[in-house]
Each structure stands twice: as C-alpha cells, then as structure tokens.
PDB file of C-alpha atoms in Angstrom:
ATOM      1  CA  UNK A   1     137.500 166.349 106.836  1.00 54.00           C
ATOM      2  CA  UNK A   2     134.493 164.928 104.625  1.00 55.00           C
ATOM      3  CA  UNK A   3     137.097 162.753 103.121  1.00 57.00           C
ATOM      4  CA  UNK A   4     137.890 161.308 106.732  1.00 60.00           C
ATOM      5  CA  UNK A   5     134.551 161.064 107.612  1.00 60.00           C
ATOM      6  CA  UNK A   6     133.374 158.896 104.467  1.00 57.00           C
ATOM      7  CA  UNK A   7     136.803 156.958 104.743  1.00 61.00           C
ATOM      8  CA  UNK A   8     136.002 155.734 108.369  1.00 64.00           C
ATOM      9  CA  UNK A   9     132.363 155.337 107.252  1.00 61.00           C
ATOM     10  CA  UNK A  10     133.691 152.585 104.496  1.00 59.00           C
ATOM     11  CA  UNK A  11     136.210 151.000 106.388  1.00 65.00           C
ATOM     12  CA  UNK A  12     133.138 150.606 109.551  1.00 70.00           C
ATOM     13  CA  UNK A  13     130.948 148.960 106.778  1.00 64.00           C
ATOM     14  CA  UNK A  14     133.654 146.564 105.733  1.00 64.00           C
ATOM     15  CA  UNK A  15     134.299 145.642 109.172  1.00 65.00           C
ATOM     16  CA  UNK A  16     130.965 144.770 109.552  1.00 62.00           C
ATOM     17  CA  UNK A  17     130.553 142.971 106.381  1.00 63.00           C
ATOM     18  CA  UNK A  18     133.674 140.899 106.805  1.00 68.00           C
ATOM     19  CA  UNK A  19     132.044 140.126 110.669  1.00 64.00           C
ATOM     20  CA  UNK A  20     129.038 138.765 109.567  1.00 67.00           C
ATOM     21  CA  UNK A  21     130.695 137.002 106.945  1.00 72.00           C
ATOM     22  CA  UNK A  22     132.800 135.265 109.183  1.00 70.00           C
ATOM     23  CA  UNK A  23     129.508 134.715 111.102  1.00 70.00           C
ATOM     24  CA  UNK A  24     127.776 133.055 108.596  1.00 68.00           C
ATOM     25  CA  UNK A  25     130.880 130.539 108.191  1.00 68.00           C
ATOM     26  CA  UNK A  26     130.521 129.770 111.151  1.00 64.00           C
ATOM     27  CA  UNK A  27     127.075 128.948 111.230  1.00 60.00           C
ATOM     28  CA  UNK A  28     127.482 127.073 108.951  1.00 64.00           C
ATOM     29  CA  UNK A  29     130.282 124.991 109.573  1.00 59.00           C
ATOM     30  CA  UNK A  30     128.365 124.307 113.112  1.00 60.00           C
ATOM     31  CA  UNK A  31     125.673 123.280 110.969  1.00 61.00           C
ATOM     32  CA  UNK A  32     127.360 121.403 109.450  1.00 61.00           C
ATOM     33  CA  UNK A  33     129.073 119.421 112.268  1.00 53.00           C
ATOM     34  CA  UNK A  34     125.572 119.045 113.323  1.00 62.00           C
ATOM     35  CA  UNK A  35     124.298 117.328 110.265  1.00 60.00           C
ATOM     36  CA  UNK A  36     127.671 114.731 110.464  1.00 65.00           C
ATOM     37  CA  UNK A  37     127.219 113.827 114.042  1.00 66.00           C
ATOM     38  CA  UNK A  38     123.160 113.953 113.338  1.00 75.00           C
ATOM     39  CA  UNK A  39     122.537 112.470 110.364  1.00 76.00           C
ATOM     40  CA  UNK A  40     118.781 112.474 109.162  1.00 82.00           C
ATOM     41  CA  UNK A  41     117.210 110.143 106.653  1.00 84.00           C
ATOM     42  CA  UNK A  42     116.220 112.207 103.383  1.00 86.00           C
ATOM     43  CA  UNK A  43     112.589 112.829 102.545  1.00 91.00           C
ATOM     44  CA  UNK A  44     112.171 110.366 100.273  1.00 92.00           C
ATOM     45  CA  UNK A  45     113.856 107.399 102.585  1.00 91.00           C
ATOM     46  CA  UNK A  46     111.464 108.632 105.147  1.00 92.00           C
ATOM     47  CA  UNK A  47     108.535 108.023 102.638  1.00 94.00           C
ATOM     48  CA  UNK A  48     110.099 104.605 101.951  1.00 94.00           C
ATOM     49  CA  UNK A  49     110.486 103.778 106.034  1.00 93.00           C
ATOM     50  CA  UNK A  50     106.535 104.874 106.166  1.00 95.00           C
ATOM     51  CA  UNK A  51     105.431 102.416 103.866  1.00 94.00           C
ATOM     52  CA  UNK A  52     107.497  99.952 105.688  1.00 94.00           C
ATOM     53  CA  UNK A  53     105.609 100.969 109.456  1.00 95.00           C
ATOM     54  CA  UNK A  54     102.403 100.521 107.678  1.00 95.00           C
ATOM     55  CA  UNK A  55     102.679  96.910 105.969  1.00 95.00           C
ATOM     56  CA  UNK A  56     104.397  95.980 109.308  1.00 96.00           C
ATOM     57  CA  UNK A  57     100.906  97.260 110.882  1.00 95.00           C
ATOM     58  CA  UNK A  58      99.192  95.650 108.292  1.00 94.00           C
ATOM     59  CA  UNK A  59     100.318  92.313 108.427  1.00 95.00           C
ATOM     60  CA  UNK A  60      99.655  92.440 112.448  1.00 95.00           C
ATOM     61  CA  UNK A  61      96.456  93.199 112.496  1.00 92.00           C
ATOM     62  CA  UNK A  62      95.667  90.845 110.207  1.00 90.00           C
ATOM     63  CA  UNK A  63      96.896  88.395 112.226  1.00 92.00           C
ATOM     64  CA  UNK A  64      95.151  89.904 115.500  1.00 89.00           C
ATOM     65  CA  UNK A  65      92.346  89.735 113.581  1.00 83.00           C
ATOM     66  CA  UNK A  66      92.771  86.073 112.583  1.00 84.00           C
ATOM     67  CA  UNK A  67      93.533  84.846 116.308  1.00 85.00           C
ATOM     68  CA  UNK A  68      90.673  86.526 117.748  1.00 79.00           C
ATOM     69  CA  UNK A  69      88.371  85.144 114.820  1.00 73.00           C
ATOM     70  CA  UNK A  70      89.714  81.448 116.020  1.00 76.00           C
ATOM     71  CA  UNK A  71      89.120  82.235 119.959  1.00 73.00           C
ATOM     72  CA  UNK A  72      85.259  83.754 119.430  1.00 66.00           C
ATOM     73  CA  UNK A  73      84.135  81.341 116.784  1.00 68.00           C
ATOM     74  CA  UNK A  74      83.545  78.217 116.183  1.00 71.00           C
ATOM     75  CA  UNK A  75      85.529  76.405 113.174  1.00 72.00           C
ATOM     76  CA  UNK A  76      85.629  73.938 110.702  1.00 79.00           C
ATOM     77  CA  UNK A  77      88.915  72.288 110.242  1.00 84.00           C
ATOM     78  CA  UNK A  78      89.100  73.614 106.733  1.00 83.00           C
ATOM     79  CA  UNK A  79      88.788  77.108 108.370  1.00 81.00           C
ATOM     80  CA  UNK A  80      91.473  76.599 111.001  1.00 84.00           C
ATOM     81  CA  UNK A  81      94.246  75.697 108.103  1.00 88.00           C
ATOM     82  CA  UNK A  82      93.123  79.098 106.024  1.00 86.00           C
ATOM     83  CA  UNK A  83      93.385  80.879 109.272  1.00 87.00           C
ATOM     84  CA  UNK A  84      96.756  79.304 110.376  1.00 90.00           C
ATOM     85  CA  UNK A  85      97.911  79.664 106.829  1.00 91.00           C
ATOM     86  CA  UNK A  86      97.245  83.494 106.903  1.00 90.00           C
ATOM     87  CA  UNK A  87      99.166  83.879 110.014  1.00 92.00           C
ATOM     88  CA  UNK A  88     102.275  82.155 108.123  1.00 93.00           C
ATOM     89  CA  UNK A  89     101.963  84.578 105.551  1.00 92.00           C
ATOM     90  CA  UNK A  90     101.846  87.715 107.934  1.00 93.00           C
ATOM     91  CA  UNK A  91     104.218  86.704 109.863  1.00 93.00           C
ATOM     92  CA  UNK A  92     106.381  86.142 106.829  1.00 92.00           C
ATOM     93  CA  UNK A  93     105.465  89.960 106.148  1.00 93.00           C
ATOM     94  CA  UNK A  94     106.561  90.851 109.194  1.00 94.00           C
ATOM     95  CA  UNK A  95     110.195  89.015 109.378  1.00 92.00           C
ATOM     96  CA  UNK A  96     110.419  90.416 105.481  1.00 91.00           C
ATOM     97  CA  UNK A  97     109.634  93.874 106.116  1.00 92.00           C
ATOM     98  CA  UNK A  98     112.071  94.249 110.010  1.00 90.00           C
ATOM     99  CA  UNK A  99     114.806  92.100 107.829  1.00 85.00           C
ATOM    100  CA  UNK A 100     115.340  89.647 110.854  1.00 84.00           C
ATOM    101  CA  UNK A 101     115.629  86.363 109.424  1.00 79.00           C
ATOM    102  CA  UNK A 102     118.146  85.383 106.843  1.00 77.00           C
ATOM    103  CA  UNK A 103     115.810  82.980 105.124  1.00 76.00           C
ATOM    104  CA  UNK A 104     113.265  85.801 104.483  1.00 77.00           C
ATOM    105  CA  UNK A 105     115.974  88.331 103.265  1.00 74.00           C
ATOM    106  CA  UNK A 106     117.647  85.735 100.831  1.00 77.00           C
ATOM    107  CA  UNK A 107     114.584  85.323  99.128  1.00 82.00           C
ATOM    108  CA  UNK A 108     114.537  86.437  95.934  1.00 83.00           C
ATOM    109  CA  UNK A 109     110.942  86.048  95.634  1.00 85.00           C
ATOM    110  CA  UNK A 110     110.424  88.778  98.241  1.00 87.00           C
ATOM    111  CA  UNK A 111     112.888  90.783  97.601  1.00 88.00           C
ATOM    112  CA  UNK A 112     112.188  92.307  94.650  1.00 92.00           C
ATOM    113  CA  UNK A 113     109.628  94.658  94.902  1.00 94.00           C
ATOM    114  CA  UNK A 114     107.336  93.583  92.323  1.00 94.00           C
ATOM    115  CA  UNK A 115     106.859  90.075  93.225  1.00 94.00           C
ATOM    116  CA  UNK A 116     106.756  91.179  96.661  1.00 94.00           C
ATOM    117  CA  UNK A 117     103.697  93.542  95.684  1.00 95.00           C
ATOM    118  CA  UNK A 118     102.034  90.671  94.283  1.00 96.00           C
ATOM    119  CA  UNK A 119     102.260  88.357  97.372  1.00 94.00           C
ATOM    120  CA  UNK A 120     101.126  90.928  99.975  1.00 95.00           C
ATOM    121  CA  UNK A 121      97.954  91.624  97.153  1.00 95.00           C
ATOM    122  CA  UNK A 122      97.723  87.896  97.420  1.00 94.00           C
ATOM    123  CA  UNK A 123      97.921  87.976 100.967  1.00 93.00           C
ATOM    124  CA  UNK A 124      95.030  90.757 100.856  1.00 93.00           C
ATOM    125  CA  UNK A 125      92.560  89.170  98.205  1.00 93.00           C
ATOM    126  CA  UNK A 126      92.646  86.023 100.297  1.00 90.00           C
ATOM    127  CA  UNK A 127      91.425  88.160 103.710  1.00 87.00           C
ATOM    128  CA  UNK A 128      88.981  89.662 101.733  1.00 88.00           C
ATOM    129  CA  UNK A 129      87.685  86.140 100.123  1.00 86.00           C
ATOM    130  CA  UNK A 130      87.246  84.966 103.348  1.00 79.00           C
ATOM    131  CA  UNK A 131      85.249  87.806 104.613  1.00 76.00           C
ATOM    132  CA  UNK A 132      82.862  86.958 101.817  1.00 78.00           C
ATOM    133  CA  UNK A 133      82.725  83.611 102.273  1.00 74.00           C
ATOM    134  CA  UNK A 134      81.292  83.857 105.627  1.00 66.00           C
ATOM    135  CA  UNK A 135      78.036  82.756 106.663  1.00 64.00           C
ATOM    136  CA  UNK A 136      77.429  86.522 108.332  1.00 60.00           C
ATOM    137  CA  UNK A 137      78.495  88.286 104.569  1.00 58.00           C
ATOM    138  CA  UNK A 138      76.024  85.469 102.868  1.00 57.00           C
ATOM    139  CA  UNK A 139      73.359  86.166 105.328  1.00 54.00           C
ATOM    140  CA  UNK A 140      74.066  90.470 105.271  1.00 55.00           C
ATOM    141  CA  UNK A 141      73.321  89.842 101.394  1.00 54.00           C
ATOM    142  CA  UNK A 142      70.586  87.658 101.125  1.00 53.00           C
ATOM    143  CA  UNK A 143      68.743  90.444 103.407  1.00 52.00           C
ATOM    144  CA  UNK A 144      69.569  92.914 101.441  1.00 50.00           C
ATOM    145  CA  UNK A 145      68.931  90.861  98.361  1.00 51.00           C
ATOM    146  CA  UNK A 146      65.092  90.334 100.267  1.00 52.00           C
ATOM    147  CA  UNK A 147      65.153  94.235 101.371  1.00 50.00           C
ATOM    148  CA  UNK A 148      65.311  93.112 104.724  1.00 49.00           C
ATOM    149  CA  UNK A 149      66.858  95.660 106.880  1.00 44.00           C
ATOM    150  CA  UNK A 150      67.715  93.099 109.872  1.00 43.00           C
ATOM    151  CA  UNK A 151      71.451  93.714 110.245  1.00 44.00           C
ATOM    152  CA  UNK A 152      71.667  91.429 113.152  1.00 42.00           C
ATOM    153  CA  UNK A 153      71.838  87.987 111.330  1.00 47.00           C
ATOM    154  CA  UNK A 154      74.983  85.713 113.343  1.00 53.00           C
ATOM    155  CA  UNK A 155      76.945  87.177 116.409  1.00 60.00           C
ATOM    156  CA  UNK A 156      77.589  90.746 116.322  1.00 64.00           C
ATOM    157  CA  UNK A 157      81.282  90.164 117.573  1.00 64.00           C
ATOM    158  CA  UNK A 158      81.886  87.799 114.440  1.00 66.00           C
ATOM    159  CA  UNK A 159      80.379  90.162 111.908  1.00 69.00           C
ATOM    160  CA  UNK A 160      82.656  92.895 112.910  1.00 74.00           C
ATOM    161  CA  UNK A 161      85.450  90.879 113.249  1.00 71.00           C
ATOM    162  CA  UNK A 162      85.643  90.062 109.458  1.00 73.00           C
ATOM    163  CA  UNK A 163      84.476  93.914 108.301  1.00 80.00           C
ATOM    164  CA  UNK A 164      87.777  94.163 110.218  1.00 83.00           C
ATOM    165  CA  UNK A 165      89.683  91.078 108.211  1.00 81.00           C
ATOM    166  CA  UNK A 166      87.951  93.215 105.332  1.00 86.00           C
ATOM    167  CA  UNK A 167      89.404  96.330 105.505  1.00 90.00           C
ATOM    168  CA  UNK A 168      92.467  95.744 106.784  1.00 91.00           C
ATOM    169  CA  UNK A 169      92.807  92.756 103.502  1.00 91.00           C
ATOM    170  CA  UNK A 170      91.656  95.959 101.343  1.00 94.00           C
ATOM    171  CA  UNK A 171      94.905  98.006 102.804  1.00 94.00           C
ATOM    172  CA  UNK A 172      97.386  95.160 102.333  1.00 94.00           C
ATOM    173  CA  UNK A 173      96.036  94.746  98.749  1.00 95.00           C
ATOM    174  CA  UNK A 174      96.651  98.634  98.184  1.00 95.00           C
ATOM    175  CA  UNK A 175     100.191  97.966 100.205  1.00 96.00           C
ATOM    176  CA  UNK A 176     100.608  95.422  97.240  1.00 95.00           C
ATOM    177  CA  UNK A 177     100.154  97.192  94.030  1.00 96.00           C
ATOM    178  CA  UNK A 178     102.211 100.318  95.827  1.00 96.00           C
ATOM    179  CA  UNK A 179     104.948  97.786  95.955  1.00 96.00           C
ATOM    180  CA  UNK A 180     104.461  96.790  92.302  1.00 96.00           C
ATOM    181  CA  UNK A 181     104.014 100.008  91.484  1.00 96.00           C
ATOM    182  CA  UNK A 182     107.017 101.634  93.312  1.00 95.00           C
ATOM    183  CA  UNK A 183     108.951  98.606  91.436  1.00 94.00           C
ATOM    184  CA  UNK A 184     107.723  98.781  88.307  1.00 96.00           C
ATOM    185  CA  UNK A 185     109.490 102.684  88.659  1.00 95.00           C
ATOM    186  CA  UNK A 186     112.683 101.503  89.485  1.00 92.00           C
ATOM    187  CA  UNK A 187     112.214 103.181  93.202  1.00 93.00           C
ATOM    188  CA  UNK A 188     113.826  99.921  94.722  1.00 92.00           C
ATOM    189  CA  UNK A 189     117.421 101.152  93.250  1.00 94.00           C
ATOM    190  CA  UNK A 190     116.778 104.363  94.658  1.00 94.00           C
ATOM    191  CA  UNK A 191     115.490 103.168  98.051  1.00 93.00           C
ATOM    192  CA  UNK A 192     119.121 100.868  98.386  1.00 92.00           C
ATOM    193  CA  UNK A 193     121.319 104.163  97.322  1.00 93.00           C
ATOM    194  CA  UNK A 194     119.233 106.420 100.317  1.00 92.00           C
ATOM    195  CA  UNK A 195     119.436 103.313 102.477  1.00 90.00           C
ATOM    196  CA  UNK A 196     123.463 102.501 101.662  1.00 91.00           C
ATOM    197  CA  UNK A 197     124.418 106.661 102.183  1.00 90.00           C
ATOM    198  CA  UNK A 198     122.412 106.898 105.387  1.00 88.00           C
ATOM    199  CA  UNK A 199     123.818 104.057 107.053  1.00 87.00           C
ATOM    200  CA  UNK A 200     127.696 105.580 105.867  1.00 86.00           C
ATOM    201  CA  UNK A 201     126.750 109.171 107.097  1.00 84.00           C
ATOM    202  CA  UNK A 202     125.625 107.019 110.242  1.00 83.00           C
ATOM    203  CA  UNK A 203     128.958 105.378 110.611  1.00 82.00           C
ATOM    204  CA  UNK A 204     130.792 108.599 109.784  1.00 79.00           C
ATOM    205  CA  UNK A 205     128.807 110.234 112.848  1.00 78.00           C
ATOM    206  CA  UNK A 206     129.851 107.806 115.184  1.00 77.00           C
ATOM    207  CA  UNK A 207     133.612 107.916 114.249  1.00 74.00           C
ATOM    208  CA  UNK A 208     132.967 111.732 114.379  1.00 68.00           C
ATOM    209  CA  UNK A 209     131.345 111.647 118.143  1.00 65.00           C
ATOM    210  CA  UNK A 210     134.176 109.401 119.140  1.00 68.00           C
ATOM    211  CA  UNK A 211     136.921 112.024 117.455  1.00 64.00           C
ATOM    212  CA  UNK A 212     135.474 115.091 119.201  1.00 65.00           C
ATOM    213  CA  UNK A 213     134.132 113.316 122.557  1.00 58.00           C
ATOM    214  CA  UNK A 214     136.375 114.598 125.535  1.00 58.00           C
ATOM    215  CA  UNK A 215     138.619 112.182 127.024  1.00 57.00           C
ATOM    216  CA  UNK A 216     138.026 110.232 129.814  1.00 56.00           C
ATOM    217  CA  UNK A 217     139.177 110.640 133.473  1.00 53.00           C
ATOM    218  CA  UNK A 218     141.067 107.469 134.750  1.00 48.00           C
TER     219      UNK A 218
END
C-alpha cells in the first residue's frame, strides 16, 4: 500500500515537472517570437545611436546660436562669413550624422571616424575662438585683469549668447575626440556589424508579421 502511495507520489511529481517544462518552452518560444517580430537594438548600438542624438543636438544649437548672434548684433563683414561659414559646417554635421545626402555619406573624409573626430573638434575650437575673440570676452578680462568686478561691460543678451557658442563649442570638441577616440578602438567596425544585424533582424520581423498576420476579408 506504501508502495502505491510513493508510486503515485513519483509519477504526480513527474507530471508536474514535465508540465512546467513544457511551460517554460513555451515561454520561451513566445519570447522568442516576440524578440523576431520586435527586434531591439543591442546595448552597445544604443550607446552608438546616443552619441549620434547628441552631435545632431550639438551641431543645432550651434547654429541657433550663430543665427541669433547675427539677428541681435551688429557685424562686421568679416564676422558674417565666420558665422555663415559655421553654419556650413553644422549643417554638414547634421546631413553627416541623419545620412541624408549622398554627397555627405560618400565622403571619405567624414566617414571614417577619426577624421570625422577631428573636423567636429575643428568645428568646436573655432566656436570657442570666436567666443574669445569678442569684444564682451576682451572686455570680461581686462576687468578682471583691473579687479574690476563690473560684469556688465557690452549687451547682456550678446555676452550670454557667446558663453552659449562657448559651451556648446566645448561639447562638440569633446563630441570630437570621442569620435577619434571610439576610432582609434576600432568601434566603427563594430558599430557597422550592430548596425548591418539590426537592420536584417528588422527585415526578418517584417517578413515574420506579414507570415503570421491574419488574412484579409475581401
């Protein structure tokens, strides 16, 4: 009778084993199926598509920053070509960085990561050069050179518009040398393998959500 007893005891724990077995396949098959018609971009494509957003947002704001410097202040021609040549360059950024012009994504200059770290740092030291050379930076440090403590040498307005140009040029320098950096470690090859399997699991999802969509009603 013990013998029974035991006997139906083992066969009730392999019953349940083998059902939540079977349970766990199919969690994770539906998992699965999930990830195929979901795909994801990995971690470290996601880092790669972050430092993308911010050199877009970069290179914008410097150029917001460069318009609104030409509409509140009054310019020398010289300064109107630096400004308008600093927009170029941005904008360049911009069209390099989305990939929406086939000039900008044939370039070979800008293509490769480390020469494209050194023309955004380019792009940077020359914000930050002409924050310096501005008659409100010259005039903030001759006070301070005289131990003045009058902050309110030029317009307001145009001083904080280039501590703006300044910080933001500091950020697209630091965009730079990441780029160099990231290049210099070969993370270019590995940014075109995540970029090349993402956009084949994305493929594979659609021909999977077409596969298992229901049919249509004529």
């Amino acid at each position: 009778m013990r013998h029974d007893d035991d006997q139906r005891a083992l066969n009730t724990w392999e019953d349940h084993a083998e059902h939540n077995e079977e349970r766990s396949r199919q969690d994770q098959a539906r998992q699965q199926f999930e990830e195929e018609i979901n795909p994801q971009r990995k971690c470290l494509h996601q880092c790669f598509v972050l430092v993308n957003a911010i050199t877009v947002t970069t290179a914008l704001l410097m150029i917001i920053a460069q318009v609104l410097g030409m509409y509140f202040k009054e310019l020398s021609l010289v300064d109107y070509v630096v400004r308008f040549y600093m927009i170029g360059l941005c904008m360049t950024v911009v069209l390099n960085e989305l990939e929406w012009t086939s000039m900008v994504k044939d370039s070979q200059l800008l293509q490769n990561w480390i020469t494209r770290g050194l023309v955004y740092a380019f792009i940077g030291i020359l914000g930050i050069e002409q924050f310096q050379a501005s008659p409100e930076f010259r005039g903030h440090s001759n006070d301070e050179d005289d131990g003045d403590d009058d902050s309110e040498t030029g317009n307001p307005f145009n001083a904080a518009a280039l501590r703006f140009i300044w910080i933001i040029s500091n950020v697209m320098v630091g965009v730079g040398c990441l780029y160099v950096v990231m290049g210099v470690c070969c993370m270019q090859i590995i940014s075109r393998r995540l970029r090349t399997d993402y956009d084949e699991r994305l493929v594979h999802a659609t021909h999977a959500r077409q596969v298992t969509a229901p049919p249509q009603m004529v």
